[in-house]
């Protein structure tokens, strides 16, 4: 049908203008800017009811274009036409489509400095802090800020440990009492800054003297030198690190909050949160690749604020039994999740406008950055004698966005091992984020249970629109998780298996036939220390969370054609699995392939 959906109407009959809000509330569908009421056609749709219910209340132009439609469909759509959507420009316009844009986060204007009522306020600011991260600290912690500024230079020259001992050993407090006294004067934002600083400095102290690589004209590894790692931290580093971690109720480790949530500043303090207006406060290397890698996560967290506001609105709608608002907010959540997967995640593979090179090469991530942020076992004294700490490196699994979505939608963790891994990661998450998660998990019921329990009480088309909107959100969660998997395949799996070639580091991620989550080598783990069964199980659990819209019995009962087909099939005689002459065996190892090819011919072949 292309872009032409003709509607033969009398010239004097005015065309109705329909707002997008009305489209959402009534479950109508927009195609090429034209609004259709498909509610009476759902059961008769040749492609199945699920396809129409999945696009109810939104623009379905893309879905419509990707499916071939007959001339009969054109005539049918004329009968279902309602009017023109106000929010969509006329399809006759010659203006090119605009590229997808970031929103800049929920709050374009944020408090600039550290004096805020609370550092974290999930309802208002999502999972980013309420103010731009703190950049300076009072004495004696100010020396750490200066060390972090020269950290990339010192590590690449193998001088970080020596300089750190000279500059910090006699300055930082190294007893429990002194650490506690120095921490008492810090605000919450300053404590977060200190936790991040110590994470960078302690990991650089442990791992700084590492393999140094050089990248030539092709993606090639040239080891310039190798220096030993440490598994022990001195008291003048471990005491402050453990002390500030206990104050924040987190593990003594550079976590996701330390390298992402509290590790950025805006070049224009009043401008939006977007790549061109962000820079990292702290880094291990001087590479643009590291900067871009963490910037992408900051953008995801910023745009994820819209997800959180939708979750709050959905909770409120269920609490008030407001089905109209619930349907609308599910569509809003789907759009927010779509933006994360389709707009934010691809930023990771953006290219430089100057030379078209990747802003973040997977090669450099794996061999230059990942050694600093991998999981560690380290002995240190936190005030109760020296003990060994087993610590997970910063990981996207420490982001609270998808766990929050899972909790409210009702996506279960069916694996006990996965539940333990998720619980372990939460020890690295700000306590306010954990409290928000607990509130969602302890809600009277999830969205899935809410929708399922009202199948018999709601009007049929309302319930199917609600279930379809829920399933659309599940599809967006799966979209995000599969795209994330493709990044893992590109950044970790292929480098760890020696899969880099001259062009391997310069292509966008592609899911290969032999690189599914289930086929992962057991030795490959993420920066958080978990195997990639973690990702596979998340994907499987998300797929299982869908609400079945039509059972087989319901489809046969509703559709006369299927009833007739079922009756015909029921009258067929039972066929034995093995033919009398042994030529066919549908249940055998060859399936529907003949056992003896010569039996197909009148004469022997050989």
mmCIF file of C-alpha atoms in Angstrom, residues 50-288:
data_model
loop_
_atom_site.group_PDB
_atom_site.id
_atom_site.type_symbol
_atom_site.label_atom_id
_atom_site.label_comp_id
_atom_site.label_asym_id
_atom_site.label_seq_id
_atom_site.Cartn_x
_atom_site.Cartn_y
_atom_site.Cartn_z
ATOM 1 C CA UNK A 50 -1.671 -10.000 18.997
ATOM 2 C CA UNK A 51 -0.255 -7.867 16.187
ATOM 3 C CA UNK A 52 -3.013 -5.278 16.474
ATOM 4 C CA UNK A 53 -3.149 -5.302 20.258
ATOM 5 C CA UNK A 54 0.598 -4.756 20.373
ATOM 6 C CA UNK A 55 0.306 -1.423 18.547
ATOM 7 C CA UNK A 56 -2.893 -0.160 20.177
ATOM 8 C CA UNK A 57 -2.659 3.438 21.323
ATOM 9 C CA UNK A 58 0.391 4.455 19.296
ATOM 10 C CA UNK A 59 1.906 5.096 15.885
ATOM 11 C CA UNK A 60 2.178 1.816 13.957
ATOM 12 C CA UNK A 61 3.488 3.175 10.648
ATOM 13 C CA UNK A 62 6.741 1.189 10.844
ATOM 14 C CA UNK A 63 4.927 -2.066 11.608
ATOM 15 C CA UNK A 64 2.443 -1.407 8.805
ATOM 16 C CA UNK A 65 5.170 -0.750 6.234
ATOM 17 C CA UNK A 66 7.087 -3.903 7.114
ATOM 18 C CA UNK A 67 4.049 -6.139 6.427
ATOM 19 C CA UNK A 68 2.596 -6.680 2.961
ATOM 20 C CA UNK A 69 -1.114 -5.799 2.705
ATOM 21 C CA UNK A 70 -3.645 -6.663 0.015
ATOM 22 C CA UNK A 71 -6.089 -4.365 -1.743
ATOM 23 C CA UNK A 72 -8.780 -5.824 0.505
ATOM 24 C CA UNK A 73 -6.875 -4.398 3.468
ATOM 25 C CA UNK A 74 -7.042 -0.962 1.851
ATOM 26 C CA UNK A 75 -10.807 -1.182 1.556
ATOM 27 C CA UNK A 76 -11.108 -2.432 5.127
ATOM 28 C CA UNK A 77 -9.036 0.473 6.455
ATOM 29 C CA UNK A 78 -11.370 2.952 4.779
ATOM 30 C CA UNK A 79 -14.166 1.642 6.971
ATOM 31 C CA UNK A 80 -12.043 1.941 10.131
ATOM 32 C CA UNK A 81 -10.761 5.461 9.452
ATOM 33 C CA UNK A 82 -11.436 7.957 12.281
ATOM 34 C CA UNK A 83 -9.514 11.100 11.355
ATOM 35 C CA UNK A 84 -6.103 12.752 11.207
ATOM 36 C CA UNK A 85 -3.698 12.813 14.139
ATOM 37 C CA UNK A 86 -2.910 16.370 15.224
ATOM 38 C CA UNK A 87 0.607 15.567 16.408
ATOM 39 C CA UNK A 88 1.744 14.038 13.119
ATOM 40 C CA UNK A 89 2.679 16.120 10.075
ATOM 41 C CA UNK A 90 0.917 15.419 6.796
ATOM 42 C CA UNK A 91 2.400 12.528 4.858
ATOM 43 C CA UNK A 92 2.455 14.795 1.796
ATOM 44 C CA UNK A 93 5.184 16.916 3.375
ATOM 45 C CA UNK A 94 8.529 16.747 1.605
ATOM 46 C CA UNK A 95 10.507 17.516 4.760
ATOM 47 C CA UNK A 96 13.014 14.775 5.642
ATOM 48 C CA UNK A 97 12.555 12.915 8.897
ATOM 49 C CA UNK A 98 14.525 14.365 11.768
ATOM 50 C CA UNK A 99 17.051 12.124 13.545
ATOM 51 C CA UNK A 100 16.147 10.780 16.957
ATOM 52 C CA UNK A 101 17.224 13.131 19.713
ATOM 53 C CA UNK A 102 18.116 12.859 23.385
ATOM 54 C CA UNK A 103 15.798 14.657 25.774
ATOM 55 C CA UNK A 104 18.618 15.883 28.025
ATOM 56 C CA UNK A 105 17.208 14.011 31.007
ATOM 57 C CA UNK A 106 14.267 14.794 33.256
ATOM 58 C CA UNK A 107 15.770 18.005 34.592
ATOM 59 C CA UNK A 108 17.578 20.317 32.192
ATOM 60 C CA UNK A 109 18.313 22.794 34.992
ATOM 61 C CA UNK A 110 19.844 21.092 38.012
ATOM 62 C CA UNK A 111 21.363 22.500 41.222
ATOM 63 C CA UNK A 112 24.966 23.414 40.470
ATOM 64 C CA UNK A 113 26.687 22.941 43.806
ATOM 65 C CA UNK A 114 26.685 20.600 46.734
ATOM 66 C CA UNK A 115 24.149 22.074 49.179
ATOM 67 C CA UNK A 116 21.000 20.064 48.492
ATOM 68 C CA UNK A 117 18.479 18.536 50.872
ATOM 69 C CA UNK A 118 19.373 14.987 49.785
ATOM 70 C CA UNK A 119 22.024 13.773 47.398
ATOM 71 C CA UNK A 120 19.737 11.114 45.936
ATOM 72 C CA UNK A 121 16.035 11.637 45.214
ATOM 73 C CA UNK A 122 14.915 8.904 42.864
ATOM 74 C CA UNK A 123 11.379 10.219 42.405
ATOM 75 C CA UNK A 124 12.586 13.644 41.282
ATOM 76 C CA UNK A 125 15.921 12.982 39.558
ATOM 77 C CA UNK A 126 15.957 9.303 38.664
ATOM 78 C CA UNK A 127 19.175 7.504 39.554
ATOM 79 C CA UNK A 128 21.500 10.443 38.928
ATOM 80 C CA UNK A 129 22.290 12.663 41.942
ATOM 81 C CA UNK A 130 20.131 15.713 42.638
ATOM 82 C CA UNK A 131 23.080 18.039 41.970
ATOM 83 C CA UNK A 132 25.991 17.913 39.570
ATOM 84 C CA UNK A 133 28.757 15.794 41.172
ATOM 85 C CA UNK A 134 31.172 17.436 43.608
ATOM 86 C CA UNK A 135 34.600 18.250 42.133
ATOM 87 C CA UNK A 136 36.611 19.574 45.106
ATOM 88 C CA UNK A 137 37.131 18.392 48.686
ATOM 89 C CA UNK A 138 38.460 20.004 51.875
ATOM 90 C CA UNK A 139 41.814 19.016 53.389
ATOM 91 C CA UNK A 140 43.205 16.422 53.768
ATOM 92 C CA UNK A 141 41.128 14.876 50.978
ATOM 93 C CA UNK A 142 41.998 17.632 48.496
ATOM 94 C CA UNK A 143 45.312 15.881 47.810
ATOM 95 C CA UNK A 144 43.337 12.971 46.307
ATOM 96 C CA UNK A 145 41.757 15.304 43.755
ATOM 97 C CA UNK A 146 45.178 16.435 42.563
ATOM 98 C CA UNK A 147 46.401 12.836 42.366
ATOM 99 C CA UNK A 148 43.400 11.818 40.263
ATOM 100 C CA UNK A 149 44.172 14.582 37.762
ATOM 101 C CA UNK A 150 47.631 13.158 37.007
ATOM 102 C CA UNK A 151 46.648 9.504 37.440
ATOM 103 C CA UNK A 152 46.562 8.630 33.687
ATOM 104 C CA UNK A 153 50.031 10.091 33.107
ATOM 105 C CA UNK A 154 51.579 8.398 36.134
ATOM 106 C CA UNK A 155 50.113 4.964 35.399
ATOM 107 C CA UNK A 156 51.236 4.869 31.781
ATOM 108 C CA UNK A 157 54.793 5.655 32.932
ATOM 109 C CA UNK A 158 54.663 3.147 35.781
ATOM 110 C CA UNK A 159 55.181 5.855 38.426
ATOM 111 C CA UNK A 160 51.815 5.944 40.194
ATOM 112 C CA UNK A 161 52.683 3.851 43.257
ATOM 113 C CA UNK A 162 55.883 5.755 43.884
ATOM 114 C CA UNK A 163 54.262 9.183 43.595
ATOM 115 C CA UNK A 164 51.187 8.105 45.585
ATOM 116 C CA UNK A 165 53.359 6.979 48.479
ATOM 117 C CA UNK A 166 55.283 10.247 48.413
ATOM 118 C CA UNK A 167 52.198 12.471 48.190
ATOM 119 C CA UNK A 168 49.571 10.626 50.228
ATOM 120 C CA UNK A 169 51.127 8.331 52.822
ATOM 121 C CA UNK A 170 51.845 11.056 55.380
ATOM 122 C CA UNK A 171 48.756 13.138 54.570
ATOM 123 C CA UNK A 172 45.774 10.773 54.711
ATOM 124 C CA UNK A 173 44.407 9.616 58.091
ATOM 125 C CA UNK A 174 45.290 5.988 58.747
ATOM 126 C CA UNK A 175 43.532 5.180 62.033
ATOM 127 C CA UNK A 176 39.834 4.551 62.612
ATOM 128 C CA UNK A 177 39.460 7.557 64.904
ATOM 129 C CA UNK A 178 41.232 9.958 62.545
ATOM 130 C CA UNK A 179 39.265 8.701 59.542
ATOM 131 C CA UNK A 180 35.952 9.063 61.372
ATOM 132 C CA UNK A 181 36.790 12.616 62.433
ATOM 133 C CA UNK A 182 37.823 13.628 58.902
ATOM 134 C CA UNK A 183 34.661 12.120 57.420
ATOM 135 C CA UNK A 184 32.253 13.851 59.813
ATOM 136 C CA UNK A 185 32.675 17.257 58.180
ATOM 137 C CA UNK A 186 31.840 15.981 54.694
ATOM 138 C CA UNK A 187 28.448 16.462 53.076
ATOM 139 C CA UNK A 188 26.762 13.530 51.368
ATOM 140 C CA UNK A 189 27.931 14.737 47.963
ATOM 141 C CA UNK A 190 31.503 15.122 49.217
ATOM 142 C CA UNK A 191 31.407 11.613 50.698
ATOM 143 C CA UNK A 192 30.316 10.271 47.299
ATOM 144 C CA UNK A 193 33.159 12.189 45.646
ATOM 145 C CA UNK A 194 35.657 10.758 48.155
ATOM 146 C CA UNK A 195 34.378 7.209 47.610
ATOM 147 C CA UNK A 196 34.863 7.614 43.864
ATOM 148 C CA UNK A 197 38.329 9.173 44.233
ATOM 149 C CA UNK A 198 39.568 6.427 46.528
ATOM 150 C CA UNK A 199 38.175 3.823 44.140
ATOM 151 C CA UNK A 200 40.230 5.192 41.259
ATOM 152 C CA UNK A 201 43.373 5.719 43.314
ATOM 153 C CA UNK A 202 43.262 2.357 45.100
ATOM 154 C CA UNK A 203 42.678 0.405 41.889
ATOM 155 C CA UNK A 204 45.428 2.353 40.139
ATOM 156 C CA UNK A 205 47.701 1.523 43.088
ATOM 157 C CA UNK A 206 46.847 -2.175 42.728
ATOM 158 C CA UNK A 207 46.735 -2.441 38.930
ATOM 159 C CA UNK A 208 48.514 0.659 37.666
ATOM 160 C CA UNK A 209 51.741 -1.129 36.792
ATOM 161 C CA UNK A 210 50.141 -3.398 34.205
ATOM 162 C CA UNK A 211 50.731 -4.453 30.617
ATOM 163 C CA UNK A 212 51.217 -1.478 28.314
ATOM 164 C CA UNK A 213 50.001 -1.926 24.743
ATOM 165 C CA UNK A 214 50.601 -0.002 21.567
ATOM 166 C CA UNK A 215 48.167 0.085 18.655
ATOM 167 C CA UNK A 216 49.679 0.359 15.186
ATOM 168 C CA UNK A 217 48.103 0.858 11.771
ATOM 169 C CA UNK A 218 46.114 -2.356 12.187
ATOM 170 C CA UNK A 219 44.407 -3.638 15.296
ATOM 171 C CA UNK A 220 47.462 -5.348 16.698
ATOM 172 C CA UNK A 221 48.844 -5.937 20.173
ATOM 173 C CA UNK A 222 52.405 -4.860 20.862
ATOM 174 C CA UNK A 223 53.312 -5.398 24.519
ATOM 175 C CA UNK A 224 55.730 -2.668 25.510
ATOM 176 C CA UNK A 225 56.234 -3.803 29.063
ATOM 177 C CA UNK A 226 54.826 -5.779 31.969
ATOM 178 C CA UNK A 227 54.861 -4.835 35.635
ATOM 179 C CA UNK A 228 53.474 -6.752 38.623
ATOM 180 C CA UNK A 229 50.049 -6.343 40.212
ATOM 181 C CA UNK A 230 49.488 -6.132 43.975
ATOM 182 C CA UNK A 231 46.962 -7.902 46.193
ATOM 183 C CA UNK A 232 47.453 -5.748 49.299
ATOM 184 C CA UNK A 233 46.599 -2.135 50.184
ATOM 185 C CA UNK A 234 48.486 -0.173 52.870
ATOM 186 C CA UNK A 235 46.530 1.221 55.829
ATOM 187 C CA UNK A 236 46.802 4.831 54.656
ATOM 188 C CA UNK A 237 44.635 3.857 51.660
ATOM 189 C CA UNK A 238 42.509 1.038 53.054
ATOM 190 C CA UNK A 239 41.390 2.828 56.254
ATOM 191 C CA UNK A 240 39.806 5.827 54.470
ATOM 192 C CA UNK A 241 38.345 3.591 51.744
ATOM 193 C CA UNK A 242 36.629 1.240 54.184
ATOM 194 C CA UNK A 243 35.585 4.168 56.384
ATOM 195 C CA UNK A 244 33.797 6.162 53.674
ATOM 196 C CA UNK A 245 32.249 2.957 52.302
ATOM 197 C CA UNK A 246 30.757 2.168 55.700
ATOM 198 C CA UNK A 247 29.337 5.680 55.923
ATOM 199 C CA UNK A 248 27.659 5.258 52.520
ATOM 200 C CA UNK A 249 26.641 1.660 53.346
ATOM 201 C CA UNK A 250 28.394 0.277 50.280
ATOM 202 C CA UNK A 251 31.340 -1.985 49.514
ATOM 203 C CA UNK A 252 34.911 -0.566 49.423
ATOM 204 C CA UNK A 253 35.254 -0.698 45.656
ATOM 205 C CA UNK A 254 35.024 1.554 42.637
ATOM 206 C CA UNK A 255 31.398 0.870 41.786
ATOM 207 C CA UNK A 256 28.993 2.003 39.076
ATOM 208 C CA UNK A 257 28.047 5.053 41.144
ATOM 209 C CA UNK A 258 31.718 5.999 41.465
ATOM 210 C CA UNK A 259 32.683 5.801 37.789
ATOM 211 C CA UNK A 260 29.337 6.812 36.231
ATOM 212 C CA UNK A 261 26.724 8.431 38.478
ATOM 213 C CA UNK A 262 29.147 10.680 40.404
ATOM 214 C CA UNK A 263 31.848 11.120 37.779
ATOM 215 C CA UNK A 264 30.785 13.858 35.366
ATOM 216 C CA UNK A 265 30.433 17.577 34.907
ATOM 217 C CA UNK A 266 28.620 19.717 32.359
ATOM 218 C CA UNK A 267 30.697 22.130 30.313
ATOM 219 C CA UNK A 268 27.655 24.402 30.211
ATOM 220 C CA UNK A 269 26.210 24.116 33.752
ATOM 221 C CA UNK A 270 22.728 24.998 32.504
ATOM 222 C CA UNK A 271 22.876 22.882 29.348
ATOM 223 C CA UNK A 272 21.444 19.422 28.730
ATOM 224 C CA UNK A 273 23.100 16.148 29.648
ATOM 225 C CA UNK A 274 24.409 15.008 26.268
ATOM 226 C CA UNK A 275 27.814 13.782 25.024
ATOM 227 C CA UNK A 276 29.002 17.158 23.730
ATOM 228 C CA UNK A 277 28.238 18.833 27.076
ATOM 229 C CA UNK A 278 29.812 16.209 29.355
ATOM 230 C CA UNK A 279 33.296 15.351 30.538
ATOM 231 C CA UNK A 280 34.502 12.816 33.088
ATOM 232 C CA UNK A 281 35.969 14.062 36.350
ATOM 233 C CA UNK A 282 38.201 11.014 36.806
ATOM 234 C CA UNK A 283 39.681 8.419 34.469
ATOM 235 C CA UNK A 284 42.361 5.711 34.387
ATOM 236 C CA UNK A 285 43.702 6.454 30.916
ATOM 237 C CA UNK A 286 43.978 9.461 28.666
ATOM 238 C CA UNK A 287 41.964 7.736 25.948
ATOM 239 C CA UNK A 288 38.875 9.212 24.350
#
